[in-house]
Amino acid sequence: MPNQEQLRYTLKEYFGYDSFRPLQQEIIDSVFNGDDNLVIMPTGGGKSICFQLPAILLPGVTLVISPLIALMKDQVDGLLANGISAAFVNSSQVEQEQQEIYQQLLNKKIKLLYVAPESLSFLDTILTQVELSLIAIDEAHCISSWGHDFRPAYTQLGYLKKKFQNIPVIALTATADKATRQDICNQLNISDAKQYLASFDRKNLSLEVRPGNKRIEQIINFLKDKPNDCGIIYCLSRKTTEMLADKLQQQGYNAEAYHAGIDHQKRSKIQEGFINDTVQIVCATIAFGMGIDKSNVRWVIHYNLPKNIEGYYQEIGRAGRDGLPSHTLLFHSYADVVQLQKFANMSGNQEVQLAKLDRMKQYADSLSCRRRILLSYFGELIEEDCGNCDVCKNPPSIIDGTIIAQKALSCIARIKEEEPIGTVIDVLRGAQNAMVLDKGYQQLKTYGIANDIAWRDWQQYIVQLINQGYLEIAFHQNNKLKLTELSKKVLFQGEKVRLANLAEFEKIKEVAQEQINKAKKLDLFETLRRLRLELAKEADIPAYQIFSDASLRDMEKLRPMTDEEFMQVSGVGRQKMKNYGHQFIKAILDFSSEKTKAKRKANKNKGDSHKETLKLYKEGLSVEEIAVQRKLAQSTIFSHIMKLHQSGENIDLKQFVSKEDIESIRKAKEELDNPDALKPYFEHFQEALDYNTIRLALAVLEDDA
């Protein structure tokens, strides 16, 4: 088994990362120990490294079962860009191409071989002639009929463990509940596999749910401050994808529709355009995106309610895979529920699908922290609200909703629990449509007793009553609303009901948007992004395979100007430094030169910037006060302080950083083996300590040494 130093060296050399993400090293150690493993790790959590890194160090070839041609091509291209020998075999290749790959396998020229499950039988002979070190089964939920994306071809994979009994198997997927996890292990004949369940908490994803009113108008408003960001809009129907793409094109957006009804060549062209950043928005059915490892998707919108939480979580997980802040927005309506109920009724496991749809609906209707609901679904409990969903950002006030509840429940009782939500609301509001009048509901005492409440608000109040258990929907009886034992307590025993104040909730929904015109400002990130796009077009590869947005942001922070400094950037390995380091360092130098010239011009009468900071510091001003007076960022003032300290000025850095933080940095320095860069510390503390604090604490420790 490789030692820890060798593992970390390989991680940096080939993948460009200084440290492992949670669970990655434990899983890799288990692979080298010869164990079978089941890895449940959310999209963007780093599943691939769990088998790609061992593949580099293992003596033989690693076989990777992957469900989609586009996905395996994408991963192989990424591996080759990192200097790792890899190939794929699938139906898109001619026989000659496949024979060349087989020969490379026999000559030990390939470390990772990707293959679709349907093509696996053609490899039986060749696999017995090569040294097989590891079998990785990606998207493993496809083997289980309990999962959200069952694929029959996966059911044959159980024979692999029987045929290669001494070869470790690692099965990986982004989403699987307890029943699905057990089913995967049983069907793959790895019942004793070690199970690793990573945190599903993608803190960089903000979660938002809105009622599906005027969706197109809402989407256009949503996109106003995202003119250059790419995203995906998932729709239930093909017709909706085309309509929506057309509407967005009319607004000037580079949007395309994507669904199974479009011919294969055009679909491939659209997907390739999205990967290469020439198509900004894809309006698609849910199949889109499974084969894409695109790291810089900044937002995902669901135009309709998804059919279950597993699928929803996997789809929103396609945003922000680089770890940068990304937005998810879900629209939902009662019509969505009815449509999805019909789909579920046509499925092979109707009861399970309806139950999962019900959980999805509860999530959408909830007025409590959405992240806690998602995580609890996958068996992960957090004690505090996330602060990064629409409910946490705009918590509703609570009102005494007893009268509202009594009116609704009484109305449902008087119509003998025979109508769905829409008709109940019509009766409460005194509607004079044919449905109400033909059934004589205008004669009821509850007819028109609540016409002071808007139709949409009534819908939301009834949903809250359902979520709190006062009502239930009889899906098998055309979605009729039914009373429960709890509702009788409200009607006859005076039980109080608490509801969210919808008027107040809508009032505070509007949240200030920052940096609306950010695209108009050419900063270093935009400069590097344009260079990345130019290089990607020249090489005919996706832009994110050169560097992710996260790497560009790190370059923006660190401003590397030498090869050694460039290697400290997150995501920069040796091969990428050789391929692209010169161009990006030159772009950073050129940008810095232009910025320096601009600053000199602006400050030609202001004297030396550091001396001005020193003067104000000696006058007793705090860093915050100096930043305000000089109209500079606090980070800039801290950099002045550091430079002044290094030049010999009598500045006590301990006044800017607490003893606790200094001690934490000292311990981290030992645990991380005294890294040269700041990034490992930043990641070690899970971004809880900022770069200024880390830099100051390290300087204090150096002074005390």
XYZ file of C-alpha atoms in Angstrom:
705
model
C 0.000 0.000 0.000
C 1.363 3.454 -0.895
C 2.282 5.703 2.040
C 0.519 8.974 2.754
C 3.275 11.057 1.201
C 3.009 9.126 -2.070
C -0.780 9.503 -2.138
C -0.611 13.260 -1.597
C 2.135 13.631 -4.184
C -0.004 11.750 -6.744
C -3.049 13.870 -5.855
C -1.150 17.099 -6.529
C 0.920 15.856 -9.466
C -2.015 14.543 -11.511
C -5.116 16.281 -10.157
C -3.678 19.533 -8.824
C -5.097 19.318 -5.280
C -3.117 19.763 -2.063
C -5.424 17.760 0.187
C -8.147 15.134 -0.001
C -11.820 15.893 0.442
C -13.718 14.176 3.275
C -13.724 10.345 3.016
C -11.600 10.234 -0.153
C -8.435 9.040 1.573
C -10.269 6.454 3.700
C -11.907 5.035 0.559
C -8.605 4.972 -1.352
C -6.896 3.210 1.564
C -9.705 0.632 1.565
C -9.251 0.035 -2.170
C -5.522 -0.612 -1.677
C -6.440 -2.944 1.175
C -8.388 -5.071 -1.336
C -11.850 -4.334 0.102
C -15.064 -4.005 -1.870
C -16.640 -0.576 -1.402
C -19.947 1.195 -1.915
C -19.462 4.970 -2.111
C -22.409 7.359 -1.850
C -21.073 10.822 -2.520
C -23.059 13.783 -3.888
C -22.465 15.147 -7.366
C -19.327 17.243 -7.293
C -18.116 15.550 -4.097
C -15.080 13.926 -5.715
C -16.206 10.335 -6.371
C -14.001 9.839 -9.443
C -10.721 10.399 -7.596
C -11.632 7.460 -5.309
C -10.877 5.064 -8.194
C -8.834 7.221 -10.598
C -6.011 7.887 -8.135
C -5.639 4.208 -7.123
C -5.672 3.306 -10.822
C -2.488 5.341 -11.360
C -0.612 3.489 -8.611
C -2.044 -0.007 -9.011
C 0.039 -2.344 -11.206
C -2.688 -3.329 -13.680
C -5.667 -1.778 -15.424
C -8.792 -0.389 -13.757
C -12.067 -1.298 -15.485
C -14.724 1.429 -15.179
C -18.377 0.659 -15.998
C -20.092 3.886 -17.054
C -23.683 4.244 -18.333
C -23.317 6.984 -20.941
C -21.036 7.413 -23.933
C -20.760 11.168 -23.385
C -19.865 10.684 -19.720
C -17.035 8.241 -20.402
C -15.638 10.398 -23.221
C -15.717 13.415 -20.952
C -13.876 11.606 -18.155
C -11.296 10.070 -20.500
C -10.589 13.484 -22.063
C -10.100 14.912 -18.576
C -7.721 12.112 -17.586
C -5.657 12.519 -20.743
C -5.448 16.277 -20.084
C -3.972 15.417 -16.680
C -1.368 13.108 -18.192
C -3.102 9.843 -17.227
C -3.392 7.047 -19.806
C -7.068 6.174 -20.338
C -9.415 4.986 -23.073
C -13.015 3.922 -23.608
C -14.781 1.230 -25.599
C -18.379 1.653 -26.735
C -20.715 1.399 -29.708
C -19.656 4.786 -31.137
C -16.323 3.330 -32.300
C -15.483 1.340 -35.403
C -13.853 -2.068 -34.990
C -10.401 -0.792 -35.927
C -10.465 1.775 -33.115
C -11.435 -0.893 -30.629
C -8.713 -3.274 -31.829
C -6.104 -0.531 -31.322
C -7.320 -0.041 -27.755
C -7.187 -3.801 -27.093
C -3.591 -3.845 -28.284
C -2.707 -0.934 -25.988
C -4.268 -2.887 -23.108
C -2.169 -5.937 -23.869
C 0.943 -3.714 -24.060
C 0.110 -2.200 -20.651
C -0.287 1.294 -22.135
C -3.663 2.007 -20.493
C -4.369 2.496 -16.787
C -8.141 3.115 -16.945
C -10.552 1.541 -19.429
C -14.118 2.880 -19.541
C -16.838 0.664 -20.971
C -20.638 0.794 -21.225
C -22.463 -2.149 -19.577
C -23.926 -3.163 -22.949
C -20.403 -3.528 -24.393
C -18.986 -5.507 -21.491
C -19.626 -8.955 -22.986
C -17.327 -8.166 -25.940
C -14.427 -7.696 -23.504
C -14.598 -11.113 -21.820
C -11.623 -12.530 -23.683
C -9.396 -9.471 -23.457
C -10.034 -9.062 -19.708
C -8.668 -12.529 -19.018
C -5.447 -11.589 -20.831
C -4.632 -8.397 -18.939
C -3.739 -7.720 -15.328
C -6.957 -6.399 -13.783
C -6.438 -4.448 -10.541
C -9.777 -2.775 -9.813
C -13.383 -2.750 -11.052
C -15.287 0.545 -10.647
C -19.024 0.740 -11.300
C -20.152 4.330 -11.714
C -23.786 5.504 -11.402
C -24.410 2.273 -9.484
C -28.004 3.213 -8.625
C -28.871 2.188 -12.200
C -28.722 -1.465 -11.121
C -31.565 -1.099 -8.628
C -35.251 -0.963 -9.473
C -35.605 0.969 -6.211
C -33.369 3.719 -7.594
C -34.531 6.677 -9.620
C -32.961 5.684 -12.938
C -33.155 1.904 -13.381
C -31.181 0.538 -16.346
C -31.667 -3.149 -17.208
C -28.177 -3.599 -18.730
C -26.683 -3.047 -15.279
C -28.270 -6.256 -13.956
C -25.607 -8.365 -15.678
C -22.800 -6.809 -13.638
C -23.196 -9.217 -10.736
C -21.141 -11.806 -12.639
C -17.988 -9.653 -12.435
C -17.372 -10.412 -8.763
C -17.952 -14.120 -9.362
C -15.520 -14.198 -12.285
C -12.861 -11.969 -10.671
C -13.229 -12.968 -7.033
C -9.933 -11.473 -5.864
C -10.338 -8.120 -7.626
C -11.822 -5.349 -5.446
C -15.040 -3.742 -6.675
C -15.953 -0.127 -5.942
C -19.528 0.943 -6.710
C -20.273 4.664 -6.739
C -23.378 6.818 -7.012
C -24.522 10.290 -6.038
C -27.907 9.432 -4.535
C -29.255 6.250 -2.968
C -31.525 5.738 0.015
C -31.074 2.821 2.409
C -33.133 0.326 0.379
C -31.287 1.192 -2.834
C -27.866 0.876 -1.148
C -28.647 -2.628 0.066
C -30.018 -3.634 -3.319
C -26.853 -2.425 -5.090
C -24.624 -4.535 -2.826
C -26.780 -7.625 -3.210
C -27.001 -7.448 -6.991
C -23.270 -6.807 -7.427
C -22.425 -9.703 -5.072
C -20.517 -7.389 -2.734
C -22.752 -7.819 0.316
C -19.759 -7.347 2.650
C -18.671 -4.117 0.981
C -17.620 -1.255 3.190
C -20.158 1.538 2.815
C -19.060 5.167 2.771
C -21.831 7.710 2.991
C -20.397 11.188 2.445
C -22.169 14.309 3.575
C -24.837 15.360 1.122
C -24.538 18.931 2.317
C -23.527 21.001 -0.714
C -23.159 24.305 1.126
C -22.311 26.215 -2.062
C -25.764 25.509 -3.535
C -28.474 27.959 -2.556
C -31.930 26.390 -2.612
C -35.045 28.246 -3.664
C -38.620 27.132 -4.390
C -41.327 29.300 -5.932
C -44.960 28.761 -6.952
C -45.227 28.152 -10.703
C -46.942 31.422 -11.578
C -45.618 33.391 -14.585
C -42.621 31.084 -14.742
C -41.131 32.534 -17.924
C -41.290 36.059 -16.538
C -39.649 34.881 -13.317
C -36.902 33.046 -15.221
C -36.082 36.106 -17.337
C -35.822 38.227 -14.183
C -33.677 35.535 -12.575
C -31.256 35.633 -15.520
C -30.808 39.420 -15.592
C -27.792 39.367 -13.276
C -26.350 36.203 -14.870
C -25.596 37.284 -18.463
C -22.488 35.096 -18.808
C -23.326 32.244 -16.441
C -24.395 28.938 -17.941
C -27.227 26.845 -16.598
C -29.788 24.100 -17.184
C -33.584 24.341 -17.102
C -35.252 20.959 -16.593
C -38.777 20.473 -17.948
C -41.279 17.594 -17.850
C -42.279 17.702 -21.522
C -40.494 18.036 -24.839
C -42.954 20.715 -25.906
C -42.055 22.858 -22.880
C -38.321 22.661 -23.622
C -38.891 23.979 -27.140
C -41.298 26.721 -26.047
C -38.979 27.902 -23.309
C -35.855 27.882 -25.488
C -37.724 29.930 -28.086
C -38.841 32.492 -25.484
C -35.294 32.858 -24.150
C -33.863 33.227 -27.659
C -36.310 36.072 -28.225
C -34.826 37.737 -25.143
C -31.316 37.457 -26.602
C -30.116 34.394 -24.687
C -28.140 31.628 -26.363
C -30.557 28.856 -25.412
C -31.294 25.464 -26.963
C -33.917 22.766 -26.408
C -32.788 19.186 -25.766
C -34.941 16.062 -25.668
C -35.127 12.530 -27.058
C -37.272 13.643 -30.017
C -34.387 15.627 -31.502
C -32.149 13.602 -33.812
C -28.948 12.239 -32.284
C -26.599 14.431 -34.330
C -28.326 17.659 -33.278
C -28.500 16.556 -29.616
C -24.767 15.832 -29.676
C -24.088 19.240 -31.194
C -26.158 20.998 -28.498
C -24.474 19.064 -25.705
C -21.038 19.760 -27.184
C -21.888 23.461 -27.446
C -22.936 23.541 -23.792
C -19.776 21.740 -22.694
C -17.639 24.154 -24.710
C -19.447 27.290 -23.401
C -20.818 28.257 -26.831
C -24.370 27.375 -25.692
C -25.243 29.187 -22.477
C -28.607 27.658 -21.539
C -30.080 24.236 -22.225
C -33.809 23.673 -21.731
C -34.031 19.910 -21.392
C -35.811 16.844 -20.200
C -34.178 15.112 -17.253
C -31.900 12.826 -19.303
C -29.692 15.812 -20.132
C -26.614 16.322 -18.016
C -25.997 12.743 -16.889
C -23.099 12.502 -19.291
C -21.599 15.871 -18.456
C -18.791 16.502 -16.020
C -19.025 20.259 -16.612
C -17.769 22.032 -13.504
C -18.894 25.610 -14.158
C -22.683 25.270 -14.308
C -23.705 28.214 -12.143
C -27.436 27.550 -11.839
C -30.104 24.876 -12.333
C -33.823 25.595 -12.685
C -36.612 23.029 -12.489
C -39.502 24.350 -14.556
C -41.679 21.580 -13.106
C -41.720 19.581 -9.901
C -39.367 16.541 -10.130
C -40.795 13.077 -9.511
C -38.604 12.289 -6.494
C -35.952 13.781 -4.222
C -33.172 11.486 -5.476
C -33.534 12.727 -9.040
C -33.948 16.323 -7.924
C -30.817 16.205 -5.779
C -28.757 14.660 -8.554
C -29.975 17.270 -11.046
C -29.285 20.304 -8.847
C -25.917 18.691 -8.115
C -24.883 19.468 -11.692
C -24.502 23.072 -10.564
C -21.427 24.277 -8.719
C -19.303 21.142 -9.090
C -16.230 23.388 -8.730
C -17.353 24.397 -5.228
C -18.200 28.015 -6.117
C -21.561 29.548 -5.122
C -24.371 28.393 -7.410
C -28.128 28.816 -7.426
C -30.958 26.304 -7.729
C -34.566 27.294 -8.350
C -37.573 24.979 -8.339
C -41.020 25.924 -9.642
C -44.007 23.808 -8.676
C -47.753 23.719 -9.055
C -50.626 21.414 -8.280
C -50.855 20.580 -11.993
C -47.302 19.214 -11.805
C -48.345 16.854 -9.020
C -51.312 15.565 -11.013
C -49.141 14.934 -14.080
C -46.443 13.150 -12.077
C -49.083 11.072 -10.328
C -50.208 9.795 -13.740
C -46.612 8.871 -14.596
C -46.259 7.024 -11.288
C -49.467 5.099 -11.877
C -47.988 3.780 -15.129
C -44.757 2.633 -13.450
C -43.915 -0.885 -12.353
C -43.696 0.024 -8.655
C -46.574 2.458 -8.331
C -46.760 2.513 -4.540
C -43.066 3.391 -4.132
C -43.147 6.079 -6.812
C -46.236 7.742 -5.331
C -44.641 7.755 -1.885
C -41.479 9.367 -3.276
C -43.550 11.928 -5.168
C -45.322 12.769 -1.924
C -41.950 13.406 -0.222
C -40.934 15.646 -3.124
C -44.138 17.628 -2.803
C -43.632 18.038 0.937
C -40.193 19.474 0.257
C -41.559 21.987 -2.245
C -44.399 23.055 0.047
C -42.298 23.322 3.183
C -41.830 26.596 5.008
C -38.886 25.278 7.039
C -35.181 24.934 6.141
C -35.015 23.092 2.828
C -31.505 21.744 3.299
C -32.507 20.004 6.506
C -35.373 18.302 4.635
C -33.051 17.117 1.843
C -30.350 15.867 4.162
C -32.765 14.056 6.459
C -34.152 12.215 3.433
C -30.712 10.692 2.926
C -30.315 9.932 6.616
C -28.146 12.925 7.492
C -29.307 15.167 10.317
C -28.082 18.708 10.986
C -28.990 20.628 14.110
C -29.112 24.141 12.680
C -30.841 25.706 9.686
C -28.577 26.215 6.676
C -28.967 29.958 6.124
C -28.659 29.431 2.348
C -32.186 28.574 1.243
C -35.140 30.842 0.551
C -36.899 29.919 3.796
C -33.839 30.587 5.966
C -33.130 33.879 4.216
C -36.748 34.994 4.449
C -38.391 33.127 7.342
C -42.151 33.604 7.403
C -43.888 35.034 10.414
C -46.498 32.796 12.043
C -50.149 33.712 12.457
C -53.061 32.136 14.304
C -54.614 30.278 11.372
C -57.384 28.588 13.327
C -60.256 30.490 11.664
C -58.769 29.934 8.203
C -58.376 26.226 8.939
C -61.919 25.921 10.334
C -63.406 27.509 7.197
C -61.481 25.154 4.904
C -62.170 22.016 6.930
C -65.840 22.845 7.339
C -66.199 23.410 3.593
C -64.579 20.052 2.822
C -66.890 18.330 5.284
C -69.987 19.926 3.710
C -69.023 18.823 0.197
C -68.595 15.315 1.693
C -64.858 15.137 0.946
C -65.642 14.677 -2.754
C -63.579 17.450 -4.391
C -59.927 18.358 -5.086
C -58.192 21.530 -3.943
C -59.331 23.733 -6.839
C -63.029 23.114 -6.320
C -62.752 23.564 -2.548
C -61.164 26.978 -3.077
C -63.833 27.926 -5.627
C -66.548 27.153 -3.070
C -64.770 29.080 -0.313
C -64.364 32.096 -2.586
C -67.913 31.955 -3.972
C -67.007 31.194 -7.595
C -69.887 30.982 -10.092
C -68.430 28.495 -12.542
C -70.238 25.476 -13.957
C -68.489 23.003 -11.654
C -69.799 24.793 -8.558
C -73.279 25.691 -9.798
C -74.101 22.349 -11.429
C -73.457 20.536 -8.146
C -75.463 23.045 -6.116
C -72.528 24.049 -3.941
C -73.823 27.652 -3.912
C -76.446 26.432 -1.435
C -73.858 25.457 1.187
C -73.274 27.619 4.284
C -69.545 27.711 3.485
C -70.102 29.067 -0.045
C -68.262 32.399 -0.346
C -67.324 32.615 3.357
C -63.676 33.401 2.525
C -63.705 35.503 -0.641
C -61.393 37.992 1.087
C -58.460 35.582 0.680
C -56.799 35.346 -2.735
C -57.080 32.071 -4.666
C -53.293 31.546 -4.640
C -53.099 32.201 -0.881
C -55.896 29.713 -0.274
C -53.894 27.157 -2.228
C -50.855 27.739 -0.019
C -52.877 27.630 3.207
C -54.438 24.297 2.234
C -50.996 22.916 1.367
C -49.825 23.913 4.849
C -52.818 22.113 6.345
C -51.880 19.006 4.361
C -48.249 19.214 5.533
C -49.370 19.553 9.137
C -51.616 16.499 8.868
C -55.011 18.210 9.021
C -55.832 17.073 5.471
C -54.670 14.450 3.038
C -54.950 14.000 -0.711
C -56.586 10.785 -1.959
C -54.530 10.412 -5.147
C -56.330 7.171 -6.031
C -59.680 9.022 -5.904
C -58.933 11.833 -8.347
C -57.049 13.843 -5.731
C -59.990 14.469 -3.434
C -59.229 16.247 -0.159
C -59.964 14.130 2.900
C -60.295 15.061 6.564
C -58.090 13.362 9.158
C -58.378 12.696 12.886
C -56.467 15.928 13.509
C -58.965 17.966 11.481
C -61.760 16.817 13.773
C -59.897 18.300 16.742
C -59.862 21.680 14.977
C -63.550 21.525 14.066
C -64.938 20.140 17.319
C -62.335 20.459 20.095
C -61.000 23.973 19.581
C -57.428 22.963 18.640
C -55.352 25.951 17.500
C -53.628 25.973 14.113
C -50.465 27.922 13.291
C -49.898 28.981 9.671
C -47.244 30.996 7.889
C -48.262 34.586 7.239
C -48.247 34.521 3.441
C -48.692 38.261 3.049
C -45.613 38.937 5.157
C -43.758 36.058 3.502
C -44.277 37.501 0.016
C -43.414 40.979 1.216
C -39.916 39.976 2.366
C -39.259 37.604 -0.540
C -37.442 40.287 -2.516
C -33.757 40.017 -1.674
C -31.238 42.560 -2.882
C -29.117 41.295 -5.783
C -25.432 42.204 -5.731
C -23.183 42.904 -8.679
C -25.952 43.053 -11.272
C -23.635 44.462 -13.884
C -20.651 42.288 -12.997
C -20.257 41.087 -16.589
C -19.662 44.633 -17.793
C -16.613 44.898 -15.573
C -13.525 43.245 -17.014
C -11.747 41.835 -13.959
C -8.934 39.302 -13.833
C -11.364 36.386 -13.628
C -13.041 37.478 -16.863
C -9.624 37.949 -18.480
C -8.617 34.403 -17.511
C -12.004 33.025 -18.542
C -11.607 34.485 -22.035
C -8.114 33.060 -22.340
C -9.424 29.655 -21.242
C -12.139 29.771 -23.907
C -9.612 30.674 -26.632
C -7.325 27.796 -25.636
C -10.258 25.387 -25.434
C -11.388 26.278 -28.957
C -7.863 25.763 -30.277
C -7.593 22.359 -28.598
C -11.223 21.431 -29.362
C -11.915 20.454 -25.744
C -14.349 21.785 -23.110
C -13.116 24.937 -21.383
C -13.520 23.476 -17.887
C -11.130 20.646 -18.784
C -8.374 23.221 -19.051
C -9.177 24.760 -15.666
C -12.344 24.962 -13.593
C -13.875 28.258 -12.499
C -12.592 27.431 -9.007
C -9.018 27.285 -10.332
C -9.463 30.618 -12.113
C -10.804 32.161 -8.903
C -7.777 30.802 -7.059
C -5.480 32.368 -9.683
C -7.356 35.626 -9.180
C -6.627 35.470 -5.436
C -3.057 34.180 -5.500
C -1.809 36.046 -8.639
C 0.927 33.427 -9.389
C 3.838 34.826 -11.410
C 6.250 31.859 -11.489
C 5.891 28.160 -12.287
C 6.314 27.285 -8.614
C 3.594 29.711 -7.573
C 1.335 28.499 -10.380
C 1.627 24.938 -9.060
C 0.128 26.158 -5.767
C -3.182 26.935 -7.498
C -5.948 24.455 -6.673
C -6.519 22.134 -9.619
C -3.111 22.701 -11.241
C -1.100 19.516 -11.689
C 2.265 19.073 -13.382
C 0.828 18.341 -16.832
C -1.478 21.350 -16.852
C 1.286 23.608 -15.608
C 3.410 22.469 -18.547
C 0.570 22.868 -21.038
C -0.947 26.168 -19.922
C 1.168 27.750 -17.207
C 3.022 30.146 -19.503
C -0.156 31.577 -21.085
C -1.970 32.121 -17.813
C 1.023 33.560 -15.976
C 1.547 35.969 -18.877
C -2.131 36.992 -18.723
C -1.825 37.618 -14.973
C 1.375 39.637 -15.429
C -0.169 41.683 -18.246
C -3.308 42.318 -16.207
C -1.283 43.274 -13.126
C 0.843 45.614 -15.225
C -2.233 47.368 -16.588
C -3.765 47.607 -13.118
C -0.505 48.977 -11.721
C -0.368 51.638 -14.411
C -3.961 52.598 -13.690
C -3.299 52.786 -9.942
C -0.202 54.898 -10.440
C -2.129 57.275 -12.627
C -4.952 57.530 -10.111
C -2.611 57.942 -7.142
C 0.159 60.062 -8.645
C -0.571 62.851 -6.142
C -1.309 60.620 -3.181
C 2.224 59.477 -2.291
C 3.206 55.938 -1.357
C 0.181 53.765 -0.524
C 1.862 51.777 2.267
C 3.195 54.914 3.926
C -0.280 56.424 3.884
C -1.601 53.327 5.672
C 1.269 53.530 8.181
C 0.518 57.187 8.882
C -3.136 56.430 9.677
C -2.156 53.383 11.745
C 0.180 55.506 13.900
C -2.675 57.938 14.407
C -4.534 55.101 16.140
C -7.052 54.156 13.452
C -8.195 50.526 13.221
C -7.887 48.474 10.034
C -11.606 48.932 9.412
C -11.351 52.715 9.862
C -8.300 52.928 7.594
C -10.110 50.919 4.898
C -13.123 53.232 5.071
C -11.029 56.418 5.001
C -8.829 55.208 2.149
C -11.744 53.610 0.270
C -9.830 50.335 0.016
C -10.704 46.764 0.917
C -9.689 45.547 4.371
C -7.662 42.791 2.704
C -5.591 45.492 0.971
C -4.949 47.248 4.272
C -3.891 43.943 5.832
C -1.452 43.396 2.963
C -0.005 46.871 3.704
C 0.304 45.941 7.397
C 2.129 42.720 6.501
C 4.512 44.517 4.158
C 5.219 47.225 6.725
C 5.890 44.583 9.389
C 8.270 42.725 7.079
C 10.118 45.951 6.271
C 10.888 46.472 9.970
C 8.105 48.777 11.137
C 7.145 48.295 14.792
C 3.741 46.658 14.288
C 2.460 43.962 16.658
C 0.574 41.517 14.458
C -0.943 39.755 17.495
C -3.440 42.574 17.876
C -5.059 41.492 14.595
C -5.451 37.774 15.276
C -6.716 35.920 18.360
C -4.659 33.504 20.458
C -7.172 30.763 19.628
C -6.713 31.266 15.870
C -2.921 31.313 16.228
C -3.030 28.043 18.166
C -5.382 26.485 15.583
C -3.012 27.488 12.763
C -0.048 26.087 14.708
C -1.744 22.693 15.045
C -2.817 22.729 11.413
C 0.730 23.553 10.357
C 1.943 20.374 12.052
C -0.910 18.212 10.749
C -0.480 19.468 7.172
C 3.314 19.090 7.312
C 4.052 22.821 6.988
C 2.648 23.530 3.488
C 4.022 26.468 1.522
C 0.635 27.647 0.236
C -2.314 29.129 2.142
C -4.916 27.057 0.307
C -4.357 23.844 2.344
C -5.039 25.778 5.558
C -8.144 27.378 4.044
C -9.503 23.950 3.048
C -8.418 22.362 6.352
C -10.639 24.781 8.276
C -13.434 24.314 5.717
C -13.261 28.029 4.839
C -14.052 29.020 8.452
C -10.808 31.060 8.658
C -10.162 33.640 5.947
C -6.875 34.109 4.135
C -5.997 37.284 6.068
C -6.270 35.494 9.410
C -4.213 32.555 8.157
C -1.500 34.813 6.720
C -1.283 36.898 9.915
C -1.195 33.853 12.205
C 1.599 32.262 10.169
C 3.594 35.506 10.372
C 3.161 35.572 14.162
C 4.315 31.959 14.427
C 7.343 32.762 12.286
C 8.220 35.733 14.534
C 7.929 33.555 17.624
C 10.044 30.748 16.167
